[in-house]
Amino acid sequence: MVPANRLGNPFICGGPVPPSHFIGRERELQIVFDQITSHALGSIAICGDRRIGKTSLLQYVCHPDVLQEWGLSQDKYLFLFLDSQSISEFRPSRFWQRLLTLLLRERKGNLPPEIIEGILAKEEIGHTDFEIILDEISRRGQVLVLLLDEFEWVIRTDDDNEPITRDFLSALRALMNRTPKALVLIVATCRELHELCRPIKFIGSPFDNEFTFRRLRPFTRREIDQLLDNALKGTGIEFTLEERDFVCSLAGTHPLLIQLAGSTLLEFRMQGLETAPNSELIRAEFEELARYHLSQLWENCSREEQMLLTVLALKRSGEREKSKWAYDGVAFERICRRHERTLKDLLKRGLIAQVGKSITVCPATFESWVIREIRNADKEEFAKRETLMFDLLPRDEAEQVTNVMRRISDRENVRLGRTDWKRIGRYEIIEELGQGAMSIVYKARDPNIARLVTLKVMRLDWEVRSQKSKMRFKREAMSAGQLTHPNIVAVYDADEDRGEPFIVMEYLGGPTLARVLEVLAPLSLARAVDIALQIGNALDYAHQHGVIHRDVNPSNIILLENGQVKVTDFGLAKLASTSSSSTSQSGAFHGTLEYASPEQILGQEIDGRSDIFSLGVILYEMLTGERPFQGKNITSVIHRLLSSEESLPLTALGPHLPLELKDILFKAMAKDPDQRYQTCAELGEDLRKMISSRGSGEE
Amino acid sequence: MPIGINPFWIDGPVPPSRFIGRKRELTKTFSQLTGPGQGSVAISGPRCTGKTSVLHYIAAPEIAAEWDLTEDNALISLFDCQLVDHPFNITAFWRQVLNLLRPHFQDSMGEGLQKLCQQEQISNADIEMILDAVHERGQRLILLLDNFERLIRTQVANETVTRDFLSQLRALINRRPRTLSLVVTTDEPLEELCQTIDFGGASPFPNSFMSVRLKGFSDQEIDELIENALSGTGMTFDEHDRRHISRLSRGHPMLALLAGHLLFEAKAAGPMTAENFQAMEARFREEVKKVGLGVG
């Protein structure tokens, strides 16, 4: 149905493709019709990944126009499509009943309805009843072609159902083999039929012996082009060669993924947007749409296939991010050689691609999905993936692979493999308080003096753990530890345990400013200014002692019950960056982007004025509940932070706030450090003046 | 409309005449329903993000007609799954749905439906017969099932019936000729709700759906919402007011309406001072707490 007034998106992202839009599969169709029309009347078992097009193929095969095209008389060949999932609480009797009801309703081959009705009137229907129908069909010189979709639905192999399934399949086999032959089955399953039938203890020949097997492969490039052309017909839009390549790079060769990628790209084009500048957005949209289907592809892989896909994805991702990769190429070659057969299977299924000697997971979005699943895995999921490696690989290889998996994992407890650590250094771990970009934070106890402490294990760049880096870490931590001020969290100790550097600080029970803002933002003018003044005091003191914070943000500000404010993590951002030569060289940014000064983002030399900029951002957020430099993605935040034309959204301040405040914020967040307050004391002075000019009536 | 009648709709789903935004999501949904695949769609989104309103909008004859879905070719029926009797059984579900459809058929088919509803069991074969009859009339059935999670029970006692029900429903939407399309709404994505259901190796239910996730409103959509609500009232919200609503609601449509409602009320009572703004915000937070919707 073509929309009358609206231009719709013609790609099919849901169920099967209708016969009118079916394309390709010439080879499979040839085999199906050859088997049906051969003297032997052979049956066929079609298998293939989820959403590869099995149902579409079966529905196409039994379409009257297609039968006519292939020269099959509908008087002779009675095609009956049955989705096995439509049978409630599967039992053989229900299967036969369902089949007979369909035959009756669809009036196939003018079979006498009274015979069918007679059988349907029985309480229990067995295969011998169905034999009567087959007798009638063969007497008339006809052939019944049963297309049984979702056939695994009837193959129940648990202890209770196995004998029923065995008897049912044996009966079906007997019906197929009666002479004269009158029954052909075309069954579709996701896993191969003989794999599904393996646990069944057949007496005599197994059911699956009777079938010709065909696996539905992914599309060829010609079929992909045909699919795209077909879909775009009538839209007035054409995809260029580059756009088609882009679709393939997103979706590989899987028909449904091609539909999803085509649909996403078309949506952008229909809005008048160009593909190249929006390719990242299109990719992100596609990944969201395809996520579930990619997980289905994974679920449909054997354990060995999952292991290989993981190894391949890690290898490739490691090659891209050189600093994170420590995989032994020789071990990789060994794994591939040992599992050559499985690699070939994956190749046939289009889940890997080989160019020369290089093998990659296909499509690239599937590779990203595999990596993302490792990265986001919780403890249990991660353990499952680790077990997979240790079950299927020699210990040394499994260790190599799981070490890489730990490195890319986002969850620190998984990454460090120390979920069961009860002690770090001499400190007893009580509970995990949270995880940040740079550290994992624990509440701990110092047993020497029975004091509660906050213990932070640093997330330092994993690869660079030279003695020199570790010494630098200690030195920086200790210089931060020299700061003694009522508004600064005291540092007690810095050390390392099992190669993990950690820092020990004063324990404070209060919430962070970030948490308070989440619930209470915006704060009153008086409270916001009071907090800003206390942060400013802490920063001023640190700057006078030559320590720059580098990551002033609400998560690093702790509010105590008595109204006191404490700033924590002095210099830790620098620790994180200086501990790794690779990140320093790459100019990687350590801090919290939305609060960072322009000079910090640009990787320039910074001084205390950079912290003042961050304080300005915090003050703005306390007063409005919003961050001044926000954006849909990192790039737009950076653009806003750096752009000189981008003025501060000061309208969000509201009419109830004094005009002077706008000037103060403007100066605190000036893009040029020279235009900014030069010290926190200067900023504090202006804030105090503003408050006193408002009088004591202001809350 | 004189100032005083608050135009911000906060009681239940927004009627189609006041529906705004969601253009992308609607295009996706209608494209699937009316495209060559005549597919099904699973719409998900957090509480009160407008899922029910979207279904009402789709079901509105004048909107459906824009996509060539008229009574001549399509029966669009909206059913709130919260109305399904519990403990759930498949026959009871179909009985309720068929009863809903009966008014569409004044002829012998209506009688047929009535008879079917009186049956002890309603099987997939029965529904297929209905669908075939609908097809013969040149029509198709589009069922909009709101709060669909009510039918996805995954406790041990219910899992079998849920699995059978979903499998049969899947078979119905995939059969040829394509006569049944579903649009289901759930808070969590359908695939997550069905994650623990064992479909015995056969295709999982969500496989047959295109998923659409309702997210928060953009600033542009909030502006449209405000403009739409205020039109004809004589009241205006300036840029500051609009961003204030944006900030309070953080894009949540229901909360944007609530913030608009309260601001309208406050502005109708007199000029806005800083104190009035603060009082309005306090009320907003109170109301949000009452309805149990967190923001953030």
JSON list of C-alpha atoms in Angstrom, two decimals, chain A residues 1-19 21 50-51 59 83 85-89 98 101-102 105 150 152-153 156 190 267 271 285 288-289 292-293 296 519-522 624-626 651 654-656, chain B residues 24 27-28 31-32 34-38 40 65-69 73 124-125 128-129 132 140 163-164 167-168 170-171 174-176 178 191 199-204 206-211 213 215 240 243 247 250 274 277-278 281 285:
[
{"chain": "A", "resi": 1, "resn": "MET", "atom": "CA", "xyz": [0.00, 0.00, 0.00]},
{"chain": "A", "resi": 2, "resn": "VAL", "atom": "CA", "xyz": [1.61, 3.25, -1.04]},
{"chain": "A", "resi": 3, "resn": "PRO", "atom": "CA", "xyz": [0.86, 6.16, 1.27]},
{"chain": "A", "resi": 4, "resn": "ALA", "atom": "CA", "xyz": [-1.56, 8.57, -0.35]},
{"chain": "A", "resi": 5, "resn": "ASN", "atom": "CA", "xyz": [-0.40, 11.87, 1.03]},
{"chain": "A", "resi": 6, "resn": "ARG", "atom": "CA", "xyz": [2.81, 11.00, 2.80]},
{"chain": "A", "resi": 7, "resn": "LEU", "atom": "CA", "xyz": [6.09, 9.67, 1.56]},
{"chain": "A", "resi": 8, "resn": "GLY", "atom": "CA", "xyz": [6.83, 6.59, 3.61]},
{"chain": "A", "resi": 9, "resn": "ASN", "atom": "CA", "xyz": [10.06, 4.73, 4.15]},
{"chain": "A", "resi": 10, "resn": "PRO", "atom": "CA", "xyz": [9.70, 1.58, 2.05]},
{"chain": "A", "resi": 11, "resn": "PHE", "atom": "CA", "xyz": [12.41, -0.53, 3.71]},
{"chain": "A", "resi": 12, "resn": "ILE", "atom": "CA", "xyz": [11.05, -3.53, 5.57]},
{"chain": "A", "resi": 13, "resn": "CYS", "atom": "CA", "xyz": [12.32, -3.48, 9.13]},
{"chain": "A", "resi": 14, "resn": "GLY", "atom": "CA", "xyz": [9.79, -5.82, 10.71]},
{"chain": "A", "resi": 15, "resn": "GLY", "atom": "CA", "xyz": [8.43, -9.14, 9.49]},
{"chain": "A", "resi": 16, "resn": "PRO", "atom": "CA", "xyz": [9.02, -11.15, 6.31]},
{"chain": "A", "resi": 17, "resn": "VAL", "atom": "CA", "xyz": [9.39, -9.58, 2.89]},
{"chain": "A", "resi": 18, "resn": "PRO", "atom": "CA", "xyz": [6.22, -9.99, 0.80]},
{"chain": "A", "resi": 19, "resn": "PRO", "atom": "CA", "xyz": [6.51, -12.05, -2.41]},
{"chain": "A", "resi": 21, "resn": "HIS", "atom": "CA", "xyz": [9.39, -7.54, -2.98]},
{"chain": "A", "resi": 50, "resn": "ARG", "atom": "CA", "xyz": [17.63, -15.25, 12.31]},
{"chain": "A", "resi": 51, "resn": "ARG", "atom": "CA", "xyz": [16.03, -12.80, 9.89]},
{"chain": "A", "resi": 59, "resn": "GLN", "atom": "CA", "xyz": [6.07, -17.60, 1.54]},
{"chain": "A", "resi": 83, "resn": "ASP", "atom": "CA", "xyz": [4.04, -21.61, 10.92]},
{"chain": "A", "resi": 85, "resn": "GLN", "atom": "CA", "xyz": [4.61, -21.51, 16.28]},
{"chain": "A", "resi": 86, "resn": "SER", "atom": "CA", "xyz": [0.91, -21.09, 15.62]},
{"chain": "A", "resi": 87, "resn": "ILE", "atom": "CA", "xyz": [0.24, -24.43, 17.29]},
{"chain": "A", "resi": 88, "resn": "SER", "atom": "CA", "xyz": [-0.59, -23.87, 20.90]},
{"chain": "A", "resi": 89, "resn": "GLU", "atom": "CA", "xyz": [1.11, -26.18, 23.42]},
{"chain": "A", "resi": 98, "resn": "ARG", "atom": "CA", "xyz": [-4.08, -27.76, 12.38]},
{"chain": "A", "resi": 101, "resn": "THR", "atom": "CA", "xyz": [-8.11, -27.34, 9.24]},
{"chain": "A", "resi": 102, "resn": "LEU", "atom": "CA", "xyz": [-5.84, -25.49, 6.84]},
{"chain": "A", "resi": 105, "resn": "ARG", "atom": "CA", "xyz": [-10.12, -23.82, 4.74]},
{"chain": "A", "resi": 150, "resn": "GLU", "atom": "CA", "xyz": [9.83, -22.40, 12.68]},
{"chain": "A", "resi": 152, "resn": "GLU", "atom": "CA", "xyz": [12.26, -26.19, 15.90]},
{"chain": "A", "resi": 153, "resn": "TRP", "atom": "CA", "xyz": [9.03, -25.37, 17.72]},
{"chain": "A", "resi": 156, "resn": "ARG", "atom": "CA", "xyz": [11.24, -30.73, 21.95]},
{"chain": "A", "resi": 190, "resn": "CYS", "atom": "CA", "xyz": [17.54, -21.48, 12.56]},
{"chain": "A", "resi": 267, "resn": "GLU", "atom": "CA", "xyz": [15.46, 8.70, 6.49]},
{"chain": "A", "resi": 271, "resn": "GLN", "atom": "CA", "xyz": [15.09, 15.10, 5.37]},
{"chain": "A", "resi": 285, "resn": "GLU", "atom": "CA", "xyz": [21.11, 5.47, 14.49]},
{"chain": "A", "resi": 288, "resn": "GLU", "atom": "CA", "xyz": [20.63, 1.47, 17.87]},
{"chain": "A", "resi": 289, "resn": "LEU", "atom": "CA", "xyz": [18.16, -0.04, 15.42]},
{"chain": "A", "resi": 292, "resn": "TYR", "atom": "CA", "xyz": [18.84, -6.44, 19.08]},
{"chain": "A", "resi": 293, "resn": "HIS", "atom": "CA", "xyz": [19.40, -8.22, 15.78]},
{"chain": "A", "resi": 296, "resn": "GLN", "atom": "CA", "xyz": [20.45, -12.47, 17.93]},
{"chain": "A", "resi": 519, "resn": "VAL", "atom": "CA", "xyz": [18.09, 16.73, 43.44]},
{"chain": "A", "resi": 520, "resn": "LEU", "atom": "CA", "xyz": [17.96, 20.39, 44.44]},
{"chain": "A", "resi": 521, "resn": "ALA", "atom": "CA", "xyz": [19.24, 22.47, 41.53]},
{"chain": "A", "resi": 522, "resn": "PRO", "atom": "CA", "xyz": [19.00, 25.39, 41.15]},
{"chain": "A", "resi": 624, "resn": "THR", "atom": "CA", "xyz": [20.51, 27.56, 36.90]},
{"chain": "A", "resi": 625, "resn": "GLY", "atom": "CA", "xyz": [20.61, 23.78, 37.22]},
{"chain": "A", "resi": 626, "resn": "GLU", "atom": "CA", "xyz": [22.26, 23.63, 33.80]},
{"chain": "A", "resi": 651, "resn": "THR", "atom": "CA", "xyz": [19.20, 34.37, 29.89]},
{"chain": "A", "resi": 654, "resn": "GLY", "atom": "CA", "xyz": [16.35, 34.40, 35.36]},
{"chain": "A", "resi": 655, "resn": "PRO", "atom": "CA", "xyz": [15.06, 37.82, 36.35]},
{"chain": "A", "resi": 656, "resn": "HIS", "atom": "CA", "xyz": [15.34, 37.14, 40.08]},
{"chain": "B", "resi": 24, "resn": "ARG", "atom": "CA", "xyz": [10.07, 11.00, 13.14]},
{"chain": "B", "resi": 27, "resn": "THR", "atom": "CA", "xyz": [6.74, 8.52, 10.09]},
{"chain": "B", "resi": 28, "resn": "LYS", "atom": "CA", "xyz": [8.64, 5.38, 11.08]},
{"chain": "B", "resi": 31, "resn": "SER", "atom": "CA", "xyz": [5.96, 3.68, 7.06]},
{"chain": "B", "resi": 32, "resn": "GLN", "atom": "CA", "xyz": [6.10, 0.21, 8.55]},
{"chain": "B", "resi": 34, "resn": "THR", "atom": "CA", "xyz": [1.68, 1.03, 5.20]},
{"chain": "B", "resi": 35, "resn": "GLY", "atom": "CA", "xyz": [4.92, 0.05, 3.49]},
{"chain": "B", "resi": 36, "resn": "PRO", "atom": "CA", "xyz": [5.34, -3.09, 1.40]},
{"chain": "B", "resi": 37, "resn": "GLY", "atom": "CA", "xyz": [6.02, -5.23, 4.47]},
{"chain": "B", "resi": 38, "resn": "GLN", "atom": "CA", "xyz": [2.87, -4.00, 6.26]},
{"chain": "B", "resi": 40, "resn": "SER", "atom": "CA", "xyz": [4.40, -4.31, 13.11]},
{"chain": "B", "resi": 65, "resn": "ALA", "atom": "CA", "xyz": [-6.30, 8.79, 6.25]},
{"chain": "B", "resi": 66, "resn": "GLU", "atom": "CA", "xyz": [-3.24, 10.90, 5.50]},
{"chain": "B", "resi": 67, "resn": "TRP", "atom": "CA", "xyz": [-1.42, 7.55, 5.19]},
{"chain": "B", "resi": 68, "resn": "ASP", "atom": "CA", "xyz": [-4.18, 6.06, 3.10]},
{"chain": "B", "resi": 69, "resn": "LEU", "atom": "CA", "xyz": [-5.57, 4.04, 5.97]},
{"chain": "B", "resi": 73, "resn": "ASN", "atom": "CA", "xyz": [-9.11, -0.71, 3.72]},
{"chain": "B", "resi": 124, "resn": "ASN", "atom": "CA", "xyz": [-5.29, -19.28, 16.28]},
{"chain": "B", "resi": 125, "resn": "ALA", "atom": "CA", "xyz": [-7.23, -21.08, 13.56]},
{"chain": "B", "resi": 128, "resn": "GLU", "atom": "CA", "xyz": [-7.03, -16.80, 11.07]},
{"chain": "B", "resi": 129, "resn": "MET", "atom": "CA", "xyz": [-10.58, -17.33, 9.82]},
{"chain": "B", "resi": 132, "resn": "ASP", "atom": "CA", "xyz": [-9.25, -14.17, 6.11]},
{"chain": "B", "resi": 140, "resn": "ARG", "atom": "CA", "xyz": [-6.74, -5.32, 7.14]},
{"chain": "B", "resi": 163, "resn": "ARG", "atom": "CA", "xyz": [5.29, -18.02, 25.33]},
{"chain": "B", "resi": 164, "resn": "ASP", "atom": "CA", "xyz": [2.44, -19.75, 23.51]},
{"chain": "B", "resi": 167, "resn": "SER", "atom": "CA", "xyz": [4.35, -17.29, 19.46]},
{"chain": "B", "resi": 168, "resn": "GLN", "atom": "CA", "xyz": [0.84, -17.53, 18.11]},
{"chain": "B", "resi": 170, "resn": "ARG", "atom": "CA", "xyz": [3.81, -13.74, 15.94]},
{"chain": "B", "resi": 171, "resn": "ALA", "atom": "CA", "xyz": [2.53, -16.40, 13.55]},
{"chain": "B", "resi": 174, "resn": "ASN", "atom": "CA", "xyz": [3.66, -12.98, 9.76]},
{"chain": "B", "resi": 175, "resn": "ARG", "atom": "CA", "xyz": [1.12, -14.94, 7.76]},
{"chain": "B", "resi": 176, "resn": "ARG", "atom": "CA", "xyz": [0.20, -14.22, 4.19]},
{"chain": "B", "resi": 178, "resn": "ARG", "atom": "CA", "xyz": [-0.70, -9.91, 5.65]},
{"chain": "B", "resi": 191, "resn": "GLU", "atom": "CA", "xyz": [13.19, -7.31, 23.47]},
{"chain": "B", "resi": 199, "resn": "PHE", "atom": "CA", "xyz": [10.86, -19.75, 22.61]},
{"chain": "B", "resi": 200, "resn": "GLY", "atom": "CA", "xyz": [12.19, -23.26, 22.25]},
{"chain": "B", "resi": 201, "resn": "GLY", "atom": "CA", "xyz": [14.76, -22.32, 19.64]},
{"chain": "B", "resi": 202, "resn": "ALA", "atom": "CA", "xyz": [12.10, -20.81, 17.37]},
{"chain": "B", "resi": 203, "resn": "SER", "atom": "CA", "xyz": [12.01, -17.10, 16.53]},
{"chain": "B", "resi": 204, "resn": "PRO", "atom": "CA", "xyz": [11.55, -14.79, 19.49]},
{"chain": "B", "resi": 206, "resn": "PRO", "atom": "CA", "xyz": [10.28, -9.20, 19.15]},
{"chain": "B", "resi": 207, "resn": "ASN", "atom": "CA", "xyz": [11.96, -10.40, 15.94]},
{"chain": "B", "resi": 208, "resn": "SER", "atom": "CA", "xyz": [8.95, -9.41, 13.91]},
{"chain": "B", "resi": 209, "resn": "PHE", "atom": "CA", "xyz": [8.79, -5.83, 15.10]},
{"chain": "B", "resi": 210, "resn": "MET", "atom": "CA", "xyz": [10.51, -2.65, 14.23]},
{"chain": "B", "resi": 211, "resn": "SER", "atom": "CA", "xyz": [11.30, -0.88, 17.47]},
{"chain": "B", "resi": 213, "resn": "ARG", "atom": "CA", "xyz": [11.95, 4.39, 21.29]},
{"chain": "B", "resi": 215, "resn": "LYS", "atom": "CA", "xyz": [12.80, 9.91, 23.97]},
{"chain": "B", "resi": 240, "resn": "HIS", "atom": "CA", "xyz": [12.97, 32.77, 29.41]},
{"chain": "B", "resi": 243, "resn": "ARG", "atom": "CA", "xyz": [13.62, 27.59, 28.64]},
{"chain": "B", "resi": 247, "resn": "ARG", "atom": "CA", "xyz": [14.87, 23.06, 32.21]},
{"chain": "B", "resi": 250, "resn": "ARG", "atom": "CA", "xyz": [14.26, 18.10, 31.04]},
{"chain": "B", "resi": 274, "resn": "ALA", "atom": "CA", "xyz": [11.28, 36.02, 41.44]},
{"chain": "B", "resi": 277, "resn": "PHE", "atom": "CA", "xyz": [8.90, 31.72, 39.97]},
{"chain": "B", "resi": 278, "resn": "GLN", "atom": "CA", "xyz": [10.27, 30.04, 43.06]},
{"chain": "B", "resi": 281, "resn": "GLU", "atom": "CA", "xyz": [8.99, 25.62, 40.96]},
{"chain": "B", "resi": 285, "resn": "ARG", "atom": "CA", "xyz": [8.53, 19.58, 42.42]}
]
